[in-house]
CSV table of C-alpha atoms in Angstrom, one decimal:
chain,number,residue,atom,x,y,z
A,30,MET,CA,21.3,10.3,-5.9
A,31,THR,CA,21.2,14.0,-6.8
A,32,GLN,CA,18.3,16.3,-5.9
A,33,LYS,CA,17.2,16.4,-9.5
A,34,GLN,CA,16.7,12.6,-9.4
A,35,GLN,CA,14.9,12.6,-6.1
A,36,LEU,CA,11.5,10.9,-6.0
A,37,LYS,CA,8.6,13.2,-5.0
A,38,ILE,CA,6.5,11.6,-2.3
A,39,GLY,CA,2.9,12.8,-2.3
A,40,ILE,CA,1.3,12.5,1.2
A,41,SER,CA,-2.4,12.7,2.0
A,42,ILE,CA,-2.7,14.0,5.6
A,43,GLY,CA,-5.6,11.7,6.7
A,44,ASP,CA,-7.8,12.6,9.7
A,45,LEU,CA,-6.4,15.7,11.4
A,46,ASN,CA,-7.9,14.7,14.7
A,47,GLY,CA,-5.9,11.4,14.7
A,48,ILE,CA,-2.2,10.7,14.7
A,49,GLY,CA,-1.7,11.0,10.9
A,50,ALA,CA,-0.2,14.5,10.9
A,51,GLU,CA,2.0,13.6,13.9
A,52,VAL,CA,3.6,10.5,12.3
A,53,VAL,CA,4.1,12.5,9.0
A,54,LEU,CA,5.8,15.4,10.7
A,55,LYS,CA,7.9,13.1,12.9
A,56,THR,CA,9.1,11.1,9.9
A,57,PHE,CA,10.6,14.1,8.2
A,58,GLU,CA,11.9,15.6,11.4
A,59,ASP,CA,14.9,13.4,10.7
A,60,GLU,CA,16.5,15.5,7.9
A,61,ARG,CA,18.5,12.5,6.6
A,62,ILE,CA,15.4,11.2,4.8
A,63,LEU,CA,15.5,14.3,2.6
A,64,GLU,CA,18.6,13.0,1.0
A,65,PHE,CA,16.5,10.3,-0.6
A,66,CYS,CA,13.2,12.0,-1.4
A,67,THR,CA,11.2,15.2,-1.6
A,68,PRO,CA,8.0,15.1,0.4
A,69,VAL,CA,4.9,17.0,-0.7
A,70,ILE,CA,2.2,17.1,2.0
A,71,PHE,CA,-1.3,17.8,0.8
A,72,ALA,CA,-2.9,19.9,3.6
A,73,ASN,CA,-2.6,23.4,4.9
A,74,SER,CA,0.6,25.0,6.3
A,75,LYS,CA,-1.2,26.9,9.0
A,76,VAL,CA,-2.9,23.8,10.3
A,77,LEU,CA,0.4,21.8,10.3
A,78,SER,CA,2.1,24.7,12.1
A,79,PHE,CA,-0.5,24.5,14.8
A,80,ILE,CA,0.0,20.7,15.1
A,81,LYS,CA,3.8,21.0,15.0
A,82,LYS,CA,3.8,23.6,17.8
A,83,HIS,CA,1.3,21.6,19.9
A,84,LEU,CA,3.5,18.5,19.7
A,85,ASN,CA,6.8,20.3,19.9
A,86,ILE,CA,8.1,18.9,16.7
A,87,ASP,CA,11.2,20.6,15.3
A,88,LEU,CA,10.5,20.6,11.5
A,89,GLN,CA,10.8,23.3,8.9
A,90,PHE,CA,8.6,23.2,5.9
A,91,GLN,CA,7.8,25.3,2.8
A,92,GLY,CA,4.2,26.2,2.0
A,93,ILE,CA,3.5,26.2,-1.8
A,94,SER,CA,0.4,26.9,-3.9
A,95,ASP,CA,1.7,25.5,-7.2
A,96,LEU,CA,2.9,22.0,-7.7
A,97,ASN,CA,5.3,23.2,-10.4
A,98,LYS,CA,7.2,25.0,-7.6
A,99,ILE,CA,8.1,22.0,-5.5
A,100,ILE,CA,11.4,22.6,-3.8
A,101,ASP,CA,13.7,19.6,-4.1
A,102,GLY,CA,15.2,18.3,-0.8
A,103,LYS,CA,12.8,20.3,1.3
A,104,VAL,CA,9.5,19.4,3.1
A,105,ASN,CA,6.8,21.0,0.9
A,106,VAL,CA,3.2,21.6,2.1
A,107,TYR,CA,0.8,22.1,-0.8
A,108,ASN,CA,-2.0,24.3,0.4
A,109,VAL,CA,-5.2,22.4,-0.6
A,110,TRP,CA,-7.4,24.8,1.3
A,111,LYS,CA,-7.0,28.2,2.9
A,112,GLU,CA,-9.5,28.3,5.8
A,113,ASN,CA,-8.7,27.3,9.4
A,114,VAL,CA,-9.7,23.9,10.6
A,115,ASN,CA,-10.9,23.4,14.2
A,116,ILE,CA,-8.7,20.6,15.6
A,117,ASN,CA,-10.0,18.5,18.5
A,118,PHE,CA,-7.6,15.6,18.9
A,119,GLY,CA,-9.2,12.2,19.4
A,120,THR,CA,-12.7,13.4,18.4
A,121,PRO,CA,-14.5,12.0,15.3
A,122,ASP,CA,-15.7,15.0,13.3
A,123,THR,CA,-17.3,14.9,9.8
A,124,LYS,CA,-16.0,18.4,9.1
A,125,VAL,CA,-12.5,17.3,9.7
A,126,GLY,CA,-13.2,14.2,7.7
A,127,SER,CA,-14.1,16.4,4.7
A,128,TYR,CA,-10.6,17.9,4.8
A,129,ALA,CA,-9.1,14.4,4.8
A,130,LEU,CA,-11.0,13.8,1.6
A,131,LYS,CA,-9.8,17.1,0.1
A,132,SER,CA,-6.2,16.1,0.8
A,133,LEU,CA,-6.7,12.6,-0.6
A,134,GLU,CA,-8.4,13.9,-3.8
A,135,ALA,CA,-5.7,16.5,-4.4
A,136,ALA,CA,-2.8,14.0,-3.8
A,137,THR,CA,-4.4,11.4,-6.0
A,138,GLU,CA,-4.9,13.9,-8.8
A,139,ALA,CA,-1.2,14.9,-8.5
A,140,LEU,CA,-0.3,11.2,-8.7
A,141,LYS,CA,-2.3,10.7,-11.8
A,142,ASN,CA,-0.8,13.7,-13.4
A,143,LYS,CA,2.8,12.5,-12.5
A,144,GLN,CA,3.4,15.7,-10.4
A,145,VAL,CA,4.4,13.3,-7.6
A,146,ASP,CA,5.8,9.8,-8.1
A,147,ILE,CA,4.4,7.9,-5.1
A,148,LEU,CA,1.4,8.3,-2.8
A,149,VAL,CA,1.7,7.6,0.9
A,150,THR,CA,-1.6,8.0,2.8
A,151,ALA,CA,-1.9,8.8,6.4
A,152,PRO,CA,-4.9,7.1,8.2
A,153,ILE,CA,-8.4,8.2,7.6
A,154,ASN,CA,-11.5,7.7,9.8
A,155,LYS,CA,-13.7,5.5,7.6
A,156,ASN,CA,-16.9,7.0,9.2
A,157,THR,CA,-16.2,10.7,9.1
A,158,ILE,CA,-14.8,10.7,5.6
A,159,GLN,CA,-18.0,9.3,4.1
A,160,SER,CA,-19.9,11.6,1.7
A,161,GLU,CA,-21.3,11.6,-1.8
A,162,ALA,CA,-17.8,11.9,-3.2
A,163,PHE,CA,-16.4,9.1,-1.0
A,164,ASN,CA,-18.7,6.1,-0.5
A,165,PHE,CA,-16.0,3.5,-0.1
A,166,PRO,CA,-14.9,1.1,2.7
A,167,GLY,CA,-11.4,2.6,2.6
A,168,HIS,CA,-8.5,3.9,0.6
A,169,THR,CA,-8.0,0.7,-1.4
A,170,ASP,CA,-11.5,0.8,-3.0
A,171,TYR,CA,-11.3,4.6,-3.7
A,172,LEU,CA,-7.9,4.2,-5.4
A,173,ALA,CA,-9.2,1.3,-7.5
A,174,LYS,CA,-11.7,3.7,-9.0
A,175,GLU,CA,-9.2,6.5,-9.5
A,176,LEU,CA,-6.2,4.5,-10.8
A,177,GLN,CA,-6.0,1.9,-13.6
A,178,GLY,CA,-5.8,-1.7,-12.6
A,179,ASP,CA,-7.3,-4.2,-10.1
A,180,SER,CA,-6.4,-3.1,-6.6
A,181,LEU,CA,-5.2,-5.6,-4.0
A,182,MET,CA,-4.5,-5.0,-0.3
A,183,PHE,CA,-1.0,-6.4,0.2
A,184,MET,CA,0.5,-6.2,3.7
A,185,VAL,CA,4.3,-6.3,3.6
A,186,SER,CA,7.2,-6.3,6.0
A,187,ASP,CA,10.8,-7.5,5.9
A,188,SER,CA,9.8,-11.0,6.8
A,189,LEU,CA,6.2,-11.4,5.7
A,190,ARG,CA,3.8,-10.5,2.8
A,191,VAL,CA,0.1,-11.2,3.2
A,192,GLY,CA,-2.6,-10.7,0.5
A,193,LEU,CA,-6.3,-11.3,0.8
A,194,LEU,CA,-8.9,-13.0,-1.4
A,195,THR,CA,-11.6,-10.8,0.3
A,196,ASP,CA,-10.8,-7.6,2.2
A,197,HIS,CA,-13.7,-5.4,3.5
A,198,VAL,CA,-16.3,-8.2,3.2
A,199,ALA,CA,-18.6,-9.3,6.1
A,200,VAL,CA,-17.7,-12.7,7.4
A,201,LYS,CA,-21.1,-14.1,6.6
A,202,ASP,CA,-20.4,-13.3,2.9
A,203,VAL,CA,-16.9,-14.5,2.6
A,204,ALA,CA,-17.5,-18.1,1.4
A,205,SER,CA,-20.0,-17.0,-1.3
A,206,THR,CA,-17.7,-14.3,-2.5
A,207,ILE,CA,-14.8,-16.6,-3.1
A,208,THR,CA,-15.1,-18.1,-6.6
A,209,PRO,CA,-12.6,-19.7,-9.0
A,210,GLN,CA,-12.4,-16.5,-11.0
A,211,LEU,CA,-11.7,-14.4,-7.9
A,212,ILE,CA,-9.0,-16.8,-6.7
A,213,GLU,CA,-7.2,-16.8,-10.1
A,214,LYS,CA,-7.5,-13.0,-10.3
A,215,LYS,CA,-6.0,-12.5,-6.8
A,216,VAL,CA,-3.2,-15.1,-7.3
A,217,ASN,CA,-2.2,-13.6,-10.6
A,218,SER,CA,-2.1,-10.1,-9.0
A,219,ILE,CA,0.1,-11.2,-6.2
A,220,TYR,CA,2.3,-13.3,-8.4
A,221,HIS,CA,2.8,-10.3,-10.8
A,222,SER,CA,3.4,-7.9,-7.9
A,223,LEU,CA,6.1,-10.2,-6.4
A,224,GLU,CA,7.8,-10.3,-9.8
A,225,GLU,CA,7.5,-6.6,-10.7
A,226,ASP,CA,7.3,-4.8,-7.4
A,227,PHE,CA,9.5,-6.9,-5.3
A,228,ARG,CA,11.7,-8.5,-8.0
A,229,VAL,CA,11.1,-12.1,-6.8
A,230,ARG,CA,12.0,-14.7,-9.4
A,231,GLN,CA,9.6,-17.7,-9.5
A,232,PRO,CA,7.6,-16.7,-6.5
A,233,LYS,CA,6.3,-19.3,-4.1
A,234,ILE,CA,2.8,-18.5,-2.7
A,235,ALA,CA,0.9,-20.2,0.1
A,236,VAL,CA,-3.0,-20.0,0.2
A,237,LEU,CA,-4.8,-20.5,3.5
A,238,GLY,CA,-8.1,-22.5,3.7
A,239,ILE,CA,-11.5,-20.9,3.9
A,240,ASN,CA,-12.9,-23.1,6.7
A,241,PRO,CA,-11.2,-24.3,9.9
A,242,HIS,CA,-8.7,-27.0,9.2
A,243,SER,CA,-9.3,-26.3,5.5
A,244,GLY,CA,-12.6,-28.0,5.8
A,245,ASP,CA,-11.3,-31.4,7.0
A,246,ASN,CA,-12.0,-33.0,3.7
A,247,GLY,CA,-15.5,-31.6,3.5
A,248,VAL,CA,-16.5,-32.3,7.1
A,249,ILE,CA,-16.4,-28.6,8.0
A,250,GLY,CA,-17.8,-26.9,4.9
A,251,LYS,CA,-17.4,-27.8,1.2
A,252,GLU,CA,-15.7,-24.7,-0.1
A,253,ASP,CA,-12.1,-25.8,0.3
A,254,GLU,CA,-12.8,-29.1,-1.5
A,255,GLU,CA,-15.1,-27.9,-4.2
A,256,VAL,CA,-13.7,-24.4,-5.0
A,257,LEU,CA,-10.3,-23.7,-3.5
A,258,LYS,CA,-8.4,-27.0,-4.1
A,259,PRO,CA,-9.3,-27.6,-7.7
A,260,THR,CA,-8.6,-23.9,-8.6
A,261,LEU,CA,-5.2,-24.0,-7.0
A,262,LYS,CA,-4.4,-27.3,-8.7
A,263,ASN,CA,-5.3,-25.7,-12.1
A,264,ILE,CA,-3.1,-22.6,-11.3
A,265,ASN,CA,-0.3,-24.9,-10.3
A,266,ASN,CA,-0.6,-26.9,-13.5
A,267,ASN,CA,-0.2,-23.7,-15.5
A,268,GLY,CA,3.2,-23.1,-14.0
A,269,LYS,CA,2.8,-21.0,-11.0
A,270,LEU,CA,4.2,-22.2,-7.7
A,271,VAL,CA,1.0,-21.9,-5.6
A,272,TYR,CA,0.4,-24.3,-2.7
A,273,GLY,CA,-2.4,-25.0,-0.3
A,274,PRO,CA,-4.9,-24.7,1.2
A,275,TYR,CA,-3.1,-24.7,4.5
A,276,SER,CA,-4.9,-24.7,7.9
A,277,ALA,CA,-4.7,-21.1,9.1
A,278,ASP,CA,-4.6,-21.8,12.8
A,279,SER,CA,-1.2,-23.5,12.7
A,280,PHE,CA,0.4,-21.9,9.6
A,281,PHE,CA,2.0,-18.9,11.3
A,282,GLY,CA,2.8,-20.5,14.7
A,283,SER,CA,4.7,-23.3,12.9
A,284,GLN,CA,6.8,-20.7,11.1
A,285,ASN,CA,5.7,-22.3,7.8
A,286,TYR,CA,5.1,-18.8,6.4
A,287,LYS,CA,8.9,-18.4,6.2
A,288,ASN,CA,9.0,-20.9,3.3
A,289,PHE,CA,7.0,-18.7,1.0
A,290,ASP,CA,7.3,-15.3,-0.7
A,291,ALA,CA,3.7,-14.4,0.1
A,292,VAL,CA,0.7,-15.8,1.8
A,293,ILE,CA,-2.9,-15.4,0.6
A,294,ALA,CA,-5.6,-15.4,3.3
A,295,ALA,CA,-9.3,-16.0,2.6
A,296,TYR,CA,-10.6,-13.0,4.5
A,297,HIS,CA,-9.5,-9.9,6.3
A,298,ASP,CA,-8.9,-11.0,9.9
A,299,GLN,CA,-7.4,-14.4,8.9
A,300,GLY,CA,-4.6,-12.5,7.3
A,301,LEU,CA,-4.2,-9.3,9.2
A,302,ILE,CA,-4.3,-10.6,12.7
A,303,PRO,CA,-1.2,-12.7,12.3
A,304,PHE,CA,0.5,-10.0,10.1
A,305,LYS,CA,0.0,-7.3,12.7
A,306,THR,CA,0.9,-9.6,15.5
A,307,LEU,CA,4.2,-10.4,13.8
A,308,SER,CA,4.9,-7.1,12.2
A,309,PHE,CA,2.9,-4.3,13.9
A,310,GLY,CA,4.7,-1.0,13.8
A,311,ASN,CA,7.0,-2.1,11.0
A,312,GLY,CA,4.5,-3.3,8.5
A,313,VAL,CA,3.2,-1.5,5.4
A,314,ASN,CA,-0.1,-1.6,3.6
A,315,TYR,CA,0.7,-1.6,-0.1
A,316,THR,CA,-2.0,-1.4,-2.8
A,317,ALA,CA,-0.8,-3.7,-5.5
A,318,GLY,CA,-2.2,-4.0,-9.0
A,319,LEU,CA,-2.6,-0.3,-9.7
A,320,SER,CA,-0.9,1.8,-12.4
A,321,ARG,CA,0.8,3.9,-9.7
A,322,VAL,CA,2.5,3.2,-6.3
A,323,ARG,CA,0.5,3.7,-3.1
A,324,THR,CA,1.6,2.7,0.4
A,325,SER,CA,0.4,3.5,4.0
A,326,PRO,CA,1.3,2.6,7.6
A,327,ASP,CA,-0.3,-0.5,9.1
A,328,HIS,CA,-2.3,1.4,11.7
A,329,GLY,CA,-5.3,3.6,12.0
A,330,THR,CA,-6.1,7.0,13.4
A,331,ALA,CA,-5.5,5.9,17.0
A,332,PHE,CA,-7.8,8.6,18.4
A,333,GLU,CA,-7.0,7.4,22.0
A,334,ILE,CA,-3.4,8.8,21.8
A,335,ALA,CA,-3.9,11.6,19.3
A,336,GLY,CA,-2.4,14.9,20.3
A,337,LYS,CA,-0.3,13.4,23.1
A,338,GLY,CA,2.9,13.1,21.2
A,339,GLU,CA,3.0,9.3,21.8
A,340,ALA,CA,2.5,8.1,18.2
A,341,ASP,CA,5.3,6.0,16.7
A,342,GLU,CA,6.2,7.0,13.2
A,343,THR,CA,8.2,3.8,12.3
A,344,SER,CA,5.4,2.3,10.1
A,345,PHE,CA,4.8,5.6,8.2
A,346,LYS,CA,8.6,6.0,7.6
A,347,GLN,CA,8.7,2.4,6.4
A,348,ALA,CA,5.8,3.1,4.1
A,349,VAL,CA,7.8,5.9,2.5
A,350,PHE,CA,10.9,3.8,2.0
A,351,THR,CA,8.9,0.8,0.7
A,352,GLY,CA,7.1,3.0,-1.8
A,353,MET,CA,10.4,4.3,-3.1
A,354,GLN,CA,11.8,0.8,-3.4
A,355,ILE,CA,8.7,-0.5,-5.3
A,356,PHE,CA,8.8,2.5,-7.6
A,357,LYS,CA,12.5,1.8,-8.4
A,358,ASN,CA,11.8,-2.0,-8.8
A,359,ARG,CA,8.9,-1.3,-11.2
A,360,LYS,CA,11.1,1.0,-13.3
A,361,GLU,CA,13.9,-1.6,-13.5
A,362,TYR,CA,11.4,-4.3,-14.3
A,363,LYS,CA,9.9,-2.3,-17.2
A,364,GLU,CA,13.4,-1.5,-18.5
A,365,LEU,CA,14.3,-5.1,-18.6
A,366,THR,CA,11.1,-6.3,-20.2
A,367,LYS,CA,10.2,-3.6,-22.7
A,368,ASN,CA,13.1,-4.3,-25.1
A,369,PRO,CA,13.7,-8.0,-25.2
A,370,LEU,CA,16.4,-9.2,-27.5
A,371,LYS,CA,15.0,-9.3,-31.0
A,372,LYS,CA,15.1,-12.7,-32.7
A,373,GLN,CA,17.9,-12.6,-35.2
A,374,PRO,CA,17.1,-14.0,-38.7
A,375,ARG,CA,18.8,-17.2,-39.5
A,376,ARG,CA,21.9,-16.9,-41.7
A,377,LYS,CA,21.8,-18.7,-45.0
A,378,GLU,CA,24.2,-21.6,-45.1
A,379,ARG,CA,27.0,-21.3,-47.6
A,380,LYS,CA,27.1,-23.9,-50.2
């Protein structure tokens, strides 16, 4: 791939008091990655220089103030703000949270305007970023508002893909939130993502039960019998290979997940605890269902180790490569499906 063909990776810097900047800088410290993409970090070059020096990271980057002047094959830092930021690693700070939002807004706008091809988000602190402009549980809901489509949190790794029927919903509200309409919507989103984003032909999807032991035929809750099972049967009858509900407590330990292209959990911890247990450090949080590609690492701000140089950049690096692969898969899928062979008119038989 030549430099002119390189994908531009837009990167929002996340909470500067966390490990986000560290994993970003460490990722591109390995110059070989610049053979595949051109990173554009939305932050401030002076702040990143301070963090780089503090952590003794050997990385050269180019500060720019115009997205039309991105330098291919180099690490670009787009200066979203000019003033200094007081960095106190490991400390929640609403002022620092406001700069995380500035970075995210600028990177998202560039993504919408196709000035960057992919968005990779470093971790935010969900408390300190809250404001009138950002009143969301996290990145996923914000991006659902900014980008076309129905967002879906999709945790992916080399060996496992996990989607959720409900994500940032209180446990007490999970059962009432899950409706036939929601189930069909989430299944369709994951099915389409597997086909388009991961190029899986005839995906096989497993769905986990809402209640313990999938309700034990109605003994432990009625939702699996009355809502989940009939909806999955209807989806299956319409041609999608969707199976379940499976009892969540034994599904992963029995290795049954290896028989499917994706697993759909009923709620956040039911899906993310096994995913992070099996894939932590190598997993990627992918927001499926949007008009543009966004990925992030599978960890948070990790304030407890921020500024100590101990953060592992593997998940962030994997988020970059996963984003690039999904972007290419989508492009290939669109090329293959936008110009189907036209039906030829039947020739008249000669008499």
